[in-house]
Short mmCIF file of C-alpha atoms and ligand atoms in Angstrom, two decimals:
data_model
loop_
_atom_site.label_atom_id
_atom_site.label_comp_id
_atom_site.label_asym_id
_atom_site.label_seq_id
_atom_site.Cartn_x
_atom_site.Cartn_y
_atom_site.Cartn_z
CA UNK J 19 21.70 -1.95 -7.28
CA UNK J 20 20.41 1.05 -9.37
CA UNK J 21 20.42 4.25 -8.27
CA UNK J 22 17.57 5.77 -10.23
CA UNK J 23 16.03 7.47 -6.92
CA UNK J 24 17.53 8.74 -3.44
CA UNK J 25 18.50 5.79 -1.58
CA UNK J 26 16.92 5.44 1.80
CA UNK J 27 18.61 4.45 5.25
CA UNK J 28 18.15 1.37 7.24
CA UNK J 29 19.91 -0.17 10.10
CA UNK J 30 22.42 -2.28 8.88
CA UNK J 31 24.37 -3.82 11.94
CA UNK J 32 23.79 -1.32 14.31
CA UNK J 33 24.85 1.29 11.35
CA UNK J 34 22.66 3.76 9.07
CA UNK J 35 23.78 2.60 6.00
CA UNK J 36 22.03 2.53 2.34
CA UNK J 37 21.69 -0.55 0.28
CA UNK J 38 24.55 0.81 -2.61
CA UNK J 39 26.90 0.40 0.01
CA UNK J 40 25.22 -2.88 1.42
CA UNK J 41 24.56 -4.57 -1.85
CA UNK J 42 28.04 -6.43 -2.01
CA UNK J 43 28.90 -6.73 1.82
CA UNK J 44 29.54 -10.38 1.23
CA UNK J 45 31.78 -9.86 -1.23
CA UNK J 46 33.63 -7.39 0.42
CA UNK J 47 33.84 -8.93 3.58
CA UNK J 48 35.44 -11.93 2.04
CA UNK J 49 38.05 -9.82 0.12
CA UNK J 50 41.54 -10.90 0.31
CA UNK J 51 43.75 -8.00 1.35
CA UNK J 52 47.87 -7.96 0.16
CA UNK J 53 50.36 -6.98 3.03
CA UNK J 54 51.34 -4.26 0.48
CA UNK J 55 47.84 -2.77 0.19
CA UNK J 56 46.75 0.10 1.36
CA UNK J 57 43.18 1.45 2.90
CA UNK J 58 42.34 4.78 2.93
CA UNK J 59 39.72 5.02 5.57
CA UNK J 60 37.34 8.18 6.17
CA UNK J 61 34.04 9.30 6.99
CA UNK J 62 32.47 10.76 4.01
CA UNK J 63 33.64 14.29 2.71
CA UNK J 64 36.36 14.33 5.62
CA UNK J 65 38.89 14.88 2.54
CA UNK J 66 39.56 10.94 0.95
CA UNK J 67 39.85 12.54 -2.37
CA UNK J 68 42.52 14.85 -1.18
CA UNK J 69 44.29 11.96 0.51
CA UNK J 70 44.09 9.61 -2.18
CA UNK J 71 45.62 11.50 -4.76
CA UNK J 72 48.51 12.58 -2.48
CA UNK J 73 48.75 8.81 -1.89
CA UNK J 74 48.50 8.00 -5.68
CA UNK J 75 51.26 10.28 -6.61
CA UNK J 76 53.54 9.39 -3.72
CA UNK J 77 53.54 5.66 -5.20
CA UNK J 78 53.37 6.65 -8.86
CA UNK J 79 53.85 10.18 -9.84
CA UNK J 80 57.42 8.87 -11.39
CA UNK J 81 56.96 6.24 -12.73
CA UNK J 82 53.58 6.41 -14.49
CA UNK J 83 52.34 9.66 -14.65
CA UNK J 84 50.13 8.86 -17.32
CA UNK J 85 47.95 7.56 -14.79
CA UNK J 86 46.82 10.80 -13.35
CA UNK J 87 46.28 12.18 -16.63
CA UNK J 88 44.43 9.65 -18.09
CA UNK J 89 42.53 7.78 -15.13
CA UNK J 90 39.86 9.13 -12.64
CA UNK J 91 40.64 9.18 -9.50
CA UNK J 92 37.86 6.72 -8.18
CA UNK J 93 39.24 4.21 -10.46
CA UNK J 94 42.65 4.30 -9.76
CA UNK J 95 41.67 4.25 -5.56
CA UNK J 96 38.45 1.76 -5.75
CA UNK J 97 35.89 2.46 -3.13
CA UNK J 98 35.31 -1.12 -1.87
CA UNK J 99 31.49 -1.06 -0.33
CA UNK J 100 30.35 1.29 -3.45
CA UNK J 101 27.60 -0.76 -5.78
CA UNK J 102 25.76 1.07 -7.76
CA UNK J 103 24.28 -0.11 -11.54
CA UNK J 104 22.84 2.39 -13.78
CA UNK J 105 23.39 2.80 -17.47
CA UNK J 106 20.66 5.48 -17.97
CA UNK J 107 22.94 7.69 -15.87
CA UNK J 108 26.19 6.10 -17.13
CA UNK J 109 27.37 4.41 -14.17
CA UNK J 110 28.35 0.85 -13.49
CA UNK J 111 30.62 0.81 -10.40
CA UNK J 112 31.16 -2.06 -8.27
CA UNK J 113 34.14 -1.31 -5.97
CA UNK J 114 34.93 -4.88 -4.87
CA UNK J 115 35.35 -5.97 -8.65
CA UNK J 116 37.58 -2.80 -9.47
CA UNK J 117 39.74 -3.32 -6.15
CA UNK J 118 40.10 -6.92 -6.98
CA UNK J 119 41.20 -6.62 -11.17
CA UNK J 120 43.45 -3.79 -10.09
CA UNK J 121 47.25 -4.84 -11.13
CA UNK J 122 48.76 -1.80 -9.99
CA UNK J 123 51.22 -2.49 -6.68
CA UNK J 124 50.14 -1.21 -3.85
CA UNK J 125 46.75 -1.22 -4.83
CA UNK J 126 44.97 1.91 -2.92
CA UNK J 127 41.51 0.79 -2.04
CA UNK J 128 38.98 3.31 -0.59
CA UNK J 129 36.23 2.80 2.30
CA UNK J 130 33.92 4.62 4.09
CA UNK J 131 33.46 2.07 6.71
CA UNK J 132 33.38 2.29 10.22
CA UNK J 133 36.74 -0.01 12.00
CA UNK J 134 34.26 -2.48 12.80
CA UNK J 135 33.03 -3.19 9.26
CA UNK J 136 36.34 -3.38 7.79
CA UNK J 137 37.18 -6.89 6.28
CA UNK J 138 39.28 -8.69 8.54
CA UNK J 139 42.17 -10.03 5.95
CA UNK J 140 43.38 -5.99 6.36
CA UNK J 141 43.76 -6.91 9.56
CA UNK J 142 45.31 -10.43 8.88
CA UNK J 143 47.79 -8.65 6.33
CA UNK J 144 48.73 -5.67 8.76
CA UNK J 145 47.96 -3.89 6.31
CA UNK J 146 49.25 0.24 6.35
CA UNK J 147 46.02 2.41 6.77
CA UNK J 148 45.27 6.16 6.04
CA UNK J 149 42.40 7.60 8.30
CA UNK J 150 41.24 10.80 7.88
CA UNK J 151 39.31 12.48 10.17
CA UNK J 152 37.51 16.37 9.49
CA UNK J 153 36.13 18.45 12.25
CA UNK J 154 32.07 17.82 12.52
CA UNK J 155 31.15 21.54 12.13
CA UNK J 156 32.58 21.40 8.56
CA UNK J 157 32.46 17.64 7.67
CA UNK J 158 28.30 18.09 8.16
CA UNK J 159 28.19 20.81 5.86
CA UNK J 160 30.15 19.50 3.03
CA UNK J 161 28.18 16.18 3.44
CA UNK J 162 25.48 18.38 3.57
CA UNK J 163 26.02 19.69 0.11
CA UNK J 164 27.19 16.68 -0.83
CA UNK J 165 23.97 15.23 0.00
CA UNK J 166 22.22 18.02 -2.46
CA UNK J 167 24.05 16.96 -5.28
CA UNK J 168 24.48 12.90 -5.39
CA UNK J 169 20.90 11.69 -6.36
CA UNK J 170 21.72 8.22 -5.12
CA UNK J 171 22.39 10.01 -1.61
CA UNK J 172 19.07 10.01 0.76
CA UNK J 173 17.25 13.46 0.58
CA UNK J 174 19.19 15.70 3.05
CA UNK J 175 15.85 18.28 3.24
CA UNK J 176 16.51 21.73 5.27
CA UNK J 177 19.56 22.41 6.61
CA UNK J 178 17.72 22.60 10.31
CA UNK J 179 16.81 19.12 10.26
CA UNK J 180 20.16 17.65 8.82
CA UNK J 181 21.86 19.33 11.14
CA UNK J 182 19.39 17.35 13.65
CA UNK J 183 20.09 13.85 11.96
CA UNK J 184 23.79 14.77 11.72
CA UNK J 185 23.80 14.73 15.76
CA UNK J 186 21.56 11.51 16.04
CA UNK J 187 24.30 9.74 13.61
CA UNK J 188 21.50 9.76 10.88
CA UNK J 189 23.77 9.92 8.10
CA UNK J 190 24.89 7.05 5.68
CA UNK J 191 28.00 4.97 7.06
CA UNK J 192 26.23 6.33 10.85
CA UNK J 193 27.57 8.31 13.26
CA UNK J 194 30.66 10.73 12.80
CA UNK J 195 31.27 10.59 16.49
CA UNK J 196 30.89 7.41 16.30
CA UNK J 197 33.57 7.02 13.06
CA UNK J 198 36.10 9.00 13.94
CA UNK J 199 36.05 7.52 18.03
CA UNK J 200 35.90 4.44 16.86
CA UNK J 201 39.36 4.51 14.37
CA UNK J 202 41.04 6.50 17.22
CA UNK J 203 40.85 3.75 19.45
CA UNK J 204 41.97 1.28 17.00
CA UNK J 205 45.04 2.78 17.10
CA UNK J 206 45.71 1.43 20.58
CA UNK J 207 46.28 -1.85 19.43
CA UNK J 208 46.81 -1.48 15.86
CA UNK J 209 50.48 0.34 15.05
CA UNK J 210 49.90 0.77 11.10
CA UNK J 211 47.51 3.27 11.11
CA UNK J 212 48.05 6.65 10.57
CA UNK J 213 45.29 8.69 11.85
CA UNK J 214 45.40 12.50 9.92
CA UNK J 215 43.57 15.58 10.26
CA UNK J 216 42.26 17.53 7.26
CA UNK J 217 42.39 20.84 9.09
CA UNK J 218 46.61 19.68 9.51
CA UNK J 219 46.15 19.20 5.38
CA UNK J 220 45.05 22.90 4.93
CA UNK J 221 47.08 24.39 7.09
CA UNK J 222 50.34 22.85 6.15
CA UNK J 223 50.71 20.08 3.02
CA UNK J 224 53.85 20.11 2.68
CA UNK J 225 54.48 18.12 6.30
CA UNK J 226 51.87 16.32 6.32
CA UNK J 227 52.69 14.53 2.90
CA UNK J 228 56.26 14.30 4.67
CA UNK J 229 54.31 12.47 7.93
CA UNK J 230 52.45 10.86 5.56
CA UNK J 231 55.57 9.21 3.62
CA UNK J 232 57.18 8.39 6.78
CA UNK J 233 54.71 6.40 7.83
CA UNK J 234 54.67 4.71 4.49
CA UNK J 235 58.11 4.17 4.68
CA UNK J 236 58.96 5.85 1.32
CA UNK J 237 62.17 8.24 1.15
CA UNK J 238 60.47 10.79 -1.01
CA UNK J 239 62.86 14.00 -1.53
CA UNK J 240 61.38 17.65 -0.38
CA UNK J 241 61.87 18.74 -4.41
CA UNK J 242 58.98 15.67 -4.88
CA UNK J 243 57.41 16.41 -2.32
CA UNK J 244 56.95 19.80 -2.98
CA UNK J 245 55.97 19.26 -6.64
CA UNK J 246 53.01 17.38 -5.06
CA UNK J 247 51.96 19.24 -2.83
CA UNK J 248 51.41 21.77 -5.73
CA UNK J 249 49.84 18.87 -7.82
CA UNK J 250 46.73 18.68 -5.13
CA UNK J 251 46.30 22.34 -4.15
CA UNK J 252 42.56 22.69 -4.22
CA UNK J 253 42.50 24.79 -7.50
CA UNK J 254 44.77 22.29 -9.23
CA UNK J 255 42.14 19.49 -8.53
CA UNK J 256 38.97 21.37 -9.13
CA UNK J 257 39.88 21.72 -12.49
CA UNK J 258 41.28 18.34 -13.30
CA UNK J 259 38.76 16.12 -14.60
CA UNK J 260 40.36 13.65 -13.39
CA UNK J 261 39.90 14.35 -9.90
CA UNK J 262 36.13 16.52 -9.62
CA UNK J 263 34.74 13.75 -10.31
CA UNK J 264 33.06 15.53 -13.27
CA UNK J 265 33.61 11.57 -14.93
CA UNK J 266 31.54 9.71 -12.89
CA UNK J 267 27.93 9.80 -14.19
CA UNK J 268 24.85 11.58 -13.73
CA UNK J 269 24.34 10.36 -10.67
CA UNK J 270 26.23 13.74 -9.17
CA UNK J 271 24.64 16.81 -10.38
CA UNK J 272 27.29 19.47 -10.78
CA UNK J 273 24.35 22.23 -11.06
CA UNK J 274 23.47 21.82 -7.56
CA UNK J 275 27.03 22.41 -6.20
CA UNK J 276 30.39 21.03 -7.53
CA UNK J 277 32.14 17.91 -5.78
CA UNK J 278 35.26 20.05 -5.08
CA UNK J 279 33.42 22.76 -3.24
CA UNK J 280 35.22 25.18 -1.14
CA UNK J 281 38.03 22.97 0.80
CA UNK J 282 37.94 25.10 3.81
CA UNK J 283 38.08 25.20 7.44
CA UNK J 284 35.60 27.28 9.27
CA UNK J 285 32.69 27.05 6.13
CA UNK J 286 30.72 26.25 9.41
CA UNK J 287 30.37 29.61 10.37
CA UNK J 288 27.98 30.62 7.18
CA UNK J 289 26.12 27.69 7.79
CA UNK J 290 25.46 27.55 11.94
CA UNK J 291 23.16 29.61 13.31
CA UNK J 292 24.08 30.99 16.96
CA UNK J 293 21.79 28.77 18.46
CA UNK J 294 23.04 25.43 16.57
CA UNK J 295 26.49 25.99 17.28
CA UNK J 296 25.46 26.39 21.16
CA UNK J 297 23.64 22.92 20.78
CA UNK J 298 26.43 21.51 18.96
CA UNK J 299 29.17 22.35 21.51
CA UNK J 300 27.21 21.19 24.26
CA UNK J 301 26.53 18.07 22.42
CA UNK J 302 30.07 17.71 21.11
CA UNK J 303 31.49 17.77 24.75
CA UNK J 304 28.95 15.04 26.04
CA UNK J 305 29.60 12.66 22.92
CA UNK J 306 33.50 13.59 22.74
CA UNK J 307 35.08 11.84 26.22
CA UNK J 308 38.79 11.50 25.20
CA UNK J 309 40.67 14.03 25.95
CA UNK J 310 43.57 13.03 23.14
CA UNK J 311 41.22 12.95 20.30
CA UNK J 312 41.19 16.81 19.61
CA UNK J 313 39.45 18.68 16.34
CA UNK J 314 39.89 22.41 15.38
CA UNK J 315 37.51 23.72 13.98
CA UNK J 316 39.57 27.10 12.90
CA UNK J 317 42.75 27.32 11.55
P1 LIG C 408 34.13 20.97 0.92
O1 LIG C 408 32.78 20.43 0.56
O2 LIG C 408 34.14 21.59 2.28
O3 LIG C 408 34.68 21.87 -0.11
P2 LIG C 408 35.87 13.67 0.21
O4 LIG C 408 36.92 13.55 -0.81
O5 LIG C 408 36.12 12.86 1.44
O6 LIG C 408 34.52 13.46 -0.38
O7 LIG C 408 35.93 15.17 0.77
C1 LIG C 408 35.53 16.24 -0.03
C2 LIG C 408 35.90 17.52 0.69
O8 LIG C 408 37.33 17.66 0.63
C3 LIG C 408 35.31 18.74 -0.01
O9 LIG C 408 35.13 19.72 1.02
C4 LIG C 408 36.44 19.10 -0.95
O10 LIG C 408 36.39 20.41 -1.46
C5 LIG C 408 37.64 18.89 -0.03
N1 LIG C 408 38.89 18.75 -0.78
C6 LIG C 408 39.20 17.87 -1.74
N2 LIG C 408 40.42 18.12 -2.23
C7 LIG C 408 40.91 19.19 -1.56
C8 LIG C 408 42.12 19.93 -1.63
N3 LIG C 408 43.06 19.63 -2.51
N4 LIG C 408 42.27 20.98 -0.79
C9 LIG C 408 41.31 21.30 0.10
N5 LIG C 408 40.13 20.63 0.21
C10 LIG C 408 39.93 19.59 -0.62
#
């Protein structure tokens, strides 16, 4: 799939989705998940990057910490659905092919998928998954700019109308409501996933990464844990290479706005007008119906 133009959105089982993240569905859907792997599940720009470092150096900071110095993070976490093929922008990515030759144990593997399009050996394997969720307000406008800068992304236009599509679940990988509702009620019926908040990230690393090794069943020492959470501080990945993403082709244009932009809460507020934030509450309460699944929007 090249991604010489904006990509455009189609329906792809009941989804917006665009073909780079179609291309190998097959493929994907017929990839064989360990019991030790692990999925790292998000809607876009809800802070996987974040996550997957944190994740990285929990399982190898010590013992190979060349790694982060020497390997970006989108090929050390694959993104499984991701096919795009262009040399004249330096890019040759298939996600299913990187997941599959890792030889790394646990291999972290990335997605973007809503629960339902998630292959079912992750399922099979019980495999542990990482989902994290953003508040809407501030997960539309870093898609937003996100949008603006990945030339294989479709064309966000104005801010007015993506703030319209956002609503209508016009967005690639579909609704947010729809993404975040849907993983939330997975976890019902499914006891290894561990369902995170960015906003919890931001406001306090440190026990969050200690949740977050619970869960994972790792005894990782607060002197560790602490030397991580200093690893990812925003700063500290905005100027690694290997995590800005600064190594992964033309196809993001850095002049437009950088990958690591502001990692905030509340960014919303210099981007909604009065009026939208009205119509997005009112929205927000009609879409939002469980009670347990709450988002804050200010820390
Ligand atoms: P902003 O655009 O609001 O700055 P993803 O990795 O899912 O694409 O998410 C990207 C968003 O997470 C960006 O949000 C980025 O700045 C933010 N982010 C990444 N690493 C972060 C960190 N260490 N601290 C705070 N925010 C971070």
């Amino acid at each position: 799939m090249s991604s010489g133009t904006r990509a455009e959105l189609y329906d792809f089982h009941g989804v917006q989705m665009t073909r780079p993240f179609t291309a190998t569905w097959e493929s994907v859907q017929k990839f064989q998940a360990r019991p030790d792997d692990i999925l790292i599940a998000t809607y876009p720009k809800a802070g996987t990057t974040w996550v997957s470092c944190i994740l990285d150096l929990l399982y190898f900071g010590q013992t190979d910490p060349e790694r982060q110095t020497s390997i970006p993070i989108h090929d050390r976490v694959p993104f499984l659905e991701m096919a795009v093929s262009n040399p004249e922008k330096g890019i040759n990515y298939i996600g299913v092919d990187l997941a599959n030759e890792l030889t790394t144990t646990p291999r972290l593997i990335k997605t973007h998928y809503p629960v339902q399009f998630v292959p079912k050996s992750f399922w099979e394997q019980n495999c542990k998954i990482v989902y994290v969720a953003r508040n809407a307000k501030d997960n539309m406008v870093s898609y937003y700019h996100f949008d603006r800068m990945n030339t294989a992304q479709p064309a966000p236009g104005e801010w007015s109308d993506y703030f319209q599509r956002f609503l209508v679940g016009k967005m690639t990988w579909g609704s947010w409501y729809d993404h975040v509702n849907g993983w939330w009620q997975k976890k019902r019926n499914y006891s290894n996933l561990h369902y995170m908040f960015f906003e919890d990230l931001v406001e306090n690393t440190d026990l969050e990464i200690d949740k977050l090794s619970r869960f994972l069943g790792l005894s990782v020492t607060p002197e560790i844990r602490q030397q991580i959470t200093g690893q990812v501080q925003f700063d500290k990945m905005k100027k690694n290479d290997m995590t800005n993403y600064s190594t992964f082709g033309d196809v993001l244009d850095f002049k437009v706005s950088p990958f690591m932009r502001k990692g905030k809460v509340g960014d919303w507020k210099n981007h909604f007008t009065v009026a939208q934030n009205e119509k997005f509450d009112e929205d927000f309460q009609q879409k939002m119906m469980d009670p347990t699944l709450q988002f804050r929007t200010l820390i």
